[in-house]
Amino acid sequence: MAPLERSAWWLGIKVFSEDDLEQLAGRDRLERARLLVDTIDDLYQDEWSICGTVHDDKPYLAMVHHVGHPLGCECACPDGDPGSWCEHVVAVGLCYLDEA
Ligand SMILES: [Zn+2]
């Protein structure tokens, strides 16, 4: 599956949806994440990951790894155990989805 997903990324096709984020993080976190989208600096993406700096109480570098299922994520915040979908990672995901 991974090569197909990578080519979808290269073609500019979104590799996950807001529904995926809601399933992973839950409705409450999705709503909190929405408020953080405008604070994101330096959104960066490559064929493996999307990352950005989210300015919450402090700036946190958050990442979504979009290759493979399930999606993976990382965040530098205190809630950011590997694979834990905190609002920062979800915000980075939403910011990516908002891009044209
Ligand atoms: Zn976080």
PDB file of C-alpha atoms and ligand atoms in Angstrom:
ATOM      1  CA  MET A   1       0.000   0.000   0.000  1.00  0.00           C
ATOM      2  CA  ALA A   2       2.754   2.487   0.828  1.00  0.00           C
ATOM      3  CA  PRO A   3       3.970   3.135  -2.747  1.00  0.00           C
ATOM      4  CA  LEU A   4       0.426   3.938  -3.824  1.00  0.00           C
ATOM      5  CA  GLU A   5      -0.029   6.353  -0.935  1.00  0.00           C
ATOM      6  CA  ARG A   6       3.234   8.048  -1.723  1.00  0.00           C
ATOM      7  CA  SER A   7       2.190   8.637  -5.302  1.00  0.00           C
ATOM      8  CA  ALA A   8      -1.133  10.068  -4.057  1.00  0.00           C
ATOM      9  CA  TRP A   9       0.889  12.510  -1.975  1.00  0.00           C
ATOM     10  CA  TRP A  10       3.044  13.501  -4.951  1.00  0.00           C
ATOM     11  CA  LEU A  11      -0.086  14.189  -6.962  1.00  0.00           C
ATOM     12  CA  GLY A  12      -1.328  16.528  -4.239  1.00  0.00           C
ATOM     13  CA  ILE A  13      -4.149  14.227  -3.158  1.00  0.00           C
ATOM     14  CA  LYS A  14      -4.894  14.512   0.549  1.00  0.00           C
ATOM     15  CA  VAL A  15      -3.710  11.321   2.210  1.00  0.00           C
ATOM     16  CA  PHE A  16      -6.117  11.518   5.161  1.00  0.00           C
ATOM     17  CA  SER A  17      -9.323  13.348   5.979  1.00  0.00           C
ATOM     18  CA  GLU A  18     -10.834  15.290   8.859  1.00  0.00           C
ATOM     19  CA  ASP A  19     -12.909  12.193   9.659  1.00  0.00           C
ATOM     20  CA  ASP A  20      -9.704  10.215  10.131  1.00  0.00           C
ATOM     21  CA  LEU A  21      -8.441  12.842  12.576  1.00  0.00           C
ATOM     22  CA  GLU A  22     -11.718  12.823  14.469  1.00  0.00           C
ATOM     23  CA  GLN A  23     -11.631   9.049  14.780  1.00  0.00           C
ATOM     24  CA  LEU A  24      -8.078   9.077  16.079  1.00  0.00           C
ATOM     25  CA  ALA A  25      -8.311  12.030  18.438  1.00  0.00           C
ATOM     26  CA  GLY A  26     -12.008  12.317  19.294  1.00  0.00           C
ATOM     27  CA  ARG A  27     -14.432  15.162  18.778  1.00  0.00           C
ATOM     28  CA  ASP A  28     -13.290  17.297  21.752  1.00  0.00           C
ATOM     29  CA  ARG A  29      -9.675  17.338  20.705  1.00  0.00           C
ATOM     30  CA  LEU A  30     -10.617  18.086  17.131  1.00  0.00           C
ATOM     31  CA  GLU A  31     -12.548  21.150  18.313  1.00  0.00           C
ATOM     32  CA  ARG A  32      -9.661  22.338  20.518  1.00  0.00           C
ATOM     33  CA  ALA A  33      -7.236  21.749  17.646  1.00  0.00           C
ATOM     34  CA  ARG A  34      -9.319  23.974  15.366  1.00  0.00           C
ATOM     35  CA  LEU A  35      -8.530  26.931  17.627  1.00  0.00           C
ATOM     36  CA  LEU A  36      -4.798  26.287  17.242  1.00  0.00           C
ATOM     37  CA  VAL A  37      -4.646  26.034  13.461  1.00  0.00           C
ATOM     38  CA  ASP A  38      -4.057  29.778  13.012  1.00  0.00           C
ATOM     39  CA  THR A  39      -1.079  29.702  15.366  1.00  0.00           C
ATOM     40  CA  ILE A  40       0.939  27.275  13.255  1.00  0.00           C
ATOM     41  CA  ASP A  41       4.260  28.395  11.798  1.00  0.00           C
ATOM     42  CA  ASP A  42       6.445  26.665   9.326  1.00  0.00           C
ATOM     43  CA  LEU A  43       4.069  24.007   8.054  1.00  0.00           C
ATOM     44  CA  TYR A  44       6.313  21.625   6.211  1.00  0.00           C
ATOM     45  CA  GLN A  45       5.526  18.417   4.400  1.00  0.00           C
ATOM     46  CA  ASP A  46       7.402  15.712   2.621  1.00  0.00           C
ATOM     47  CA  GLU A  47       6.464  12.278   1.395  1.00  0.00           C
ATOM     48  CA  TRP A  48       6.571  10.861   4.936  1.00  0.00           C
ATOM     49  CA  SER A  49       5.377  13.510   7.324  1.00  0.00           C
ATOM     50  CA  ILE A  50       3.702  16.833   7.867  1.00  0.00           C
ATOM     51  CA  CYS A  51       5.080  18.982  10.639  1.00  0.00           C
ATOM     52  CA  GLY A  52       4.622  22.443  12.051  1.00  0.00           C
ATOM     53  CA  THR A  53       5.191  24.538  15.150  1.00  0.00           C
ATOM     54  CA  VAL A  54       1.985  25.021  17.136  1.00  0.00           C
ATOM     55  CA  HIS A  55       1.901  28.004  19.511  1.00  0.00           C
ATOM     56  CA  ASP A  56      -0.127  26.910  22.516  1.00  0.00           C
ATOM     57  CA  ASP A  57       1.076  27.903  26.002  1.00  0.00           C
ATOM     58  CA  LYS A  58       4.520  27.269  24.466  1.00  0.00           C
ATOM     59  CA  PRO A  59       5.580  26.457  20.921  1.00  0.00           C
ATOM     60  CA  TYR A  60       5.437  22.722  20.249  1.00  0.00           C
ATOM     61  CA  LEU A  61       6.767  20.933  17.218  1.00  0.00           C
ATOM     62  CA  ALA A  62       4.113  18.446  16.131  1.00  0.00           C
ATOM     63  CA  MET A  63       4.225  15.874  13.356  1.00  0.00           C
ATOM     64  CA  VAL A  64       1.826  13.599  11.513  1.00  0.00           C
ATOM     65  CA  HIS A  65       3.382  10.615   9.762  1.00  0.00           C
ATOM     66  CA  HIS A  66       1.067   9.994   6.875  1.00  0.00           C
ATOM     67  CA  VAL A  67       2.633   6.952   5.256  1.00  0.00           C
ATOM     68  CA  GLY A  68       0.959   3.689   6.220  1.00  0.00           C
ATOM     69  CA  HIS A  69      -2.020   2.735   8.330  1.00  0.00           C
ATOM     70  CA  PRO A  70      -2.733   3.650  10.973  1.00  0.00           C
ATOM     71  CA  LEU A  71      -1.393   7.192  10.738  1.00  0.00           C
ATOM     72  CA  GLY A  72       1.362   7.995  13.208  1.00  0.00           C
ATOM     73  CA  CYS A  73       2.171  11.167  15.085  1.00  0.00           C
ATOM     74  CA  GLU A  74       4.637  12.819  17.439  1.00  0.00           C
ATOM     75  CA  CYS A  75       4.528  15.951  19.544  1.00  0.00           C
ATOM     76  CA  ALA A  76       6.931  17.580  21.960  1.00  0.00           C
ATOM     77  CA  CYS A  77       4.237  18.556  24.509  1.00  0.00           C
ATOM     78  CA  PRO A  78       3.727  16.790  27.877  1.00  0.00           C
ATOM     79  CA  ASP A  79       0.739  14.847  26.449  1.00  0.00           C
ATOM     80  CA  GLY A  80       2.696  13.883  23.394  1.00  0.00           C
ATOM     81  CA  ASP A  81       3.567  10.269  23.947  1.00  0.00           C
ATOM     82  CA  PRO A  82       4.433   8.670  20.640  1.00  0.00           C
ATOM     83  CA  GLY A  83       1.173   7.788  18.955  1.00  0.00           C
ATOM     84  CA  SER A  84      -0.945  10.009  21.205  1.00  0.00           C
ATOM     85  CA  TRP A  85      -3.164  12.372  19.215  1.00  0.00           C
ATOM     86  CA  CYS A  86      -2.889  15.579  21.212  1.00  0.00           C
ATOM     87  CA  GLU A  87      -4.519  18.755  19.896  1.00  0.00           C
ATOM     88  CA  HIS A  88      -1.192  19.969  18.448  1.00  0.00           C
ATOM     89  CA  VAL A  89      -0.819  17.046  16.074  1.00  0.00           C
ATOM     90  CA  VAL A  90      -4.472  17.304  15.127  1.00  0.00           C
ATOM     91  CA  ALA A  91      -4.004  21.056  14.474  1.00  0.00           C
ATOM     92  CA  VAL A  92      -1.109  20.280  12.121  1.00  0.00           C
ATOM     93  CA  GLY A  93      -3.344  17.770  10.335  1.00  0.00           C
ATOM     94  CA  LEU A  94      -6.151  20.315  10.000  1.00  0.00           C
ATOM     95  CA  CYS A  95      -3.737  22.976   8.745  1.00  0.00           C
ATOM     96  CA  TYR A  96      -2.567  20.583   6.035  1.00  0.00           C
ATOM     97  CA  LEU A  97      -6.165  19.802   5.064  1.00  0.00           C
ATOM     98  CA  ASP A  98      -6.978  23.529   4.862  1.00  0.00           C
ATOM     99  CA  GLU A  99      -4.256  24.105   2.290  1.00  0.00           C
ATOM    100  CA  ALA A 100      -5.492  24.423  -1.246  1.00  0.00           C
TER     101      ALA A 100
HETATM  102 ZN    ZN B   1       1.040  18.121  21.659  1.00  0.00          ZN
END
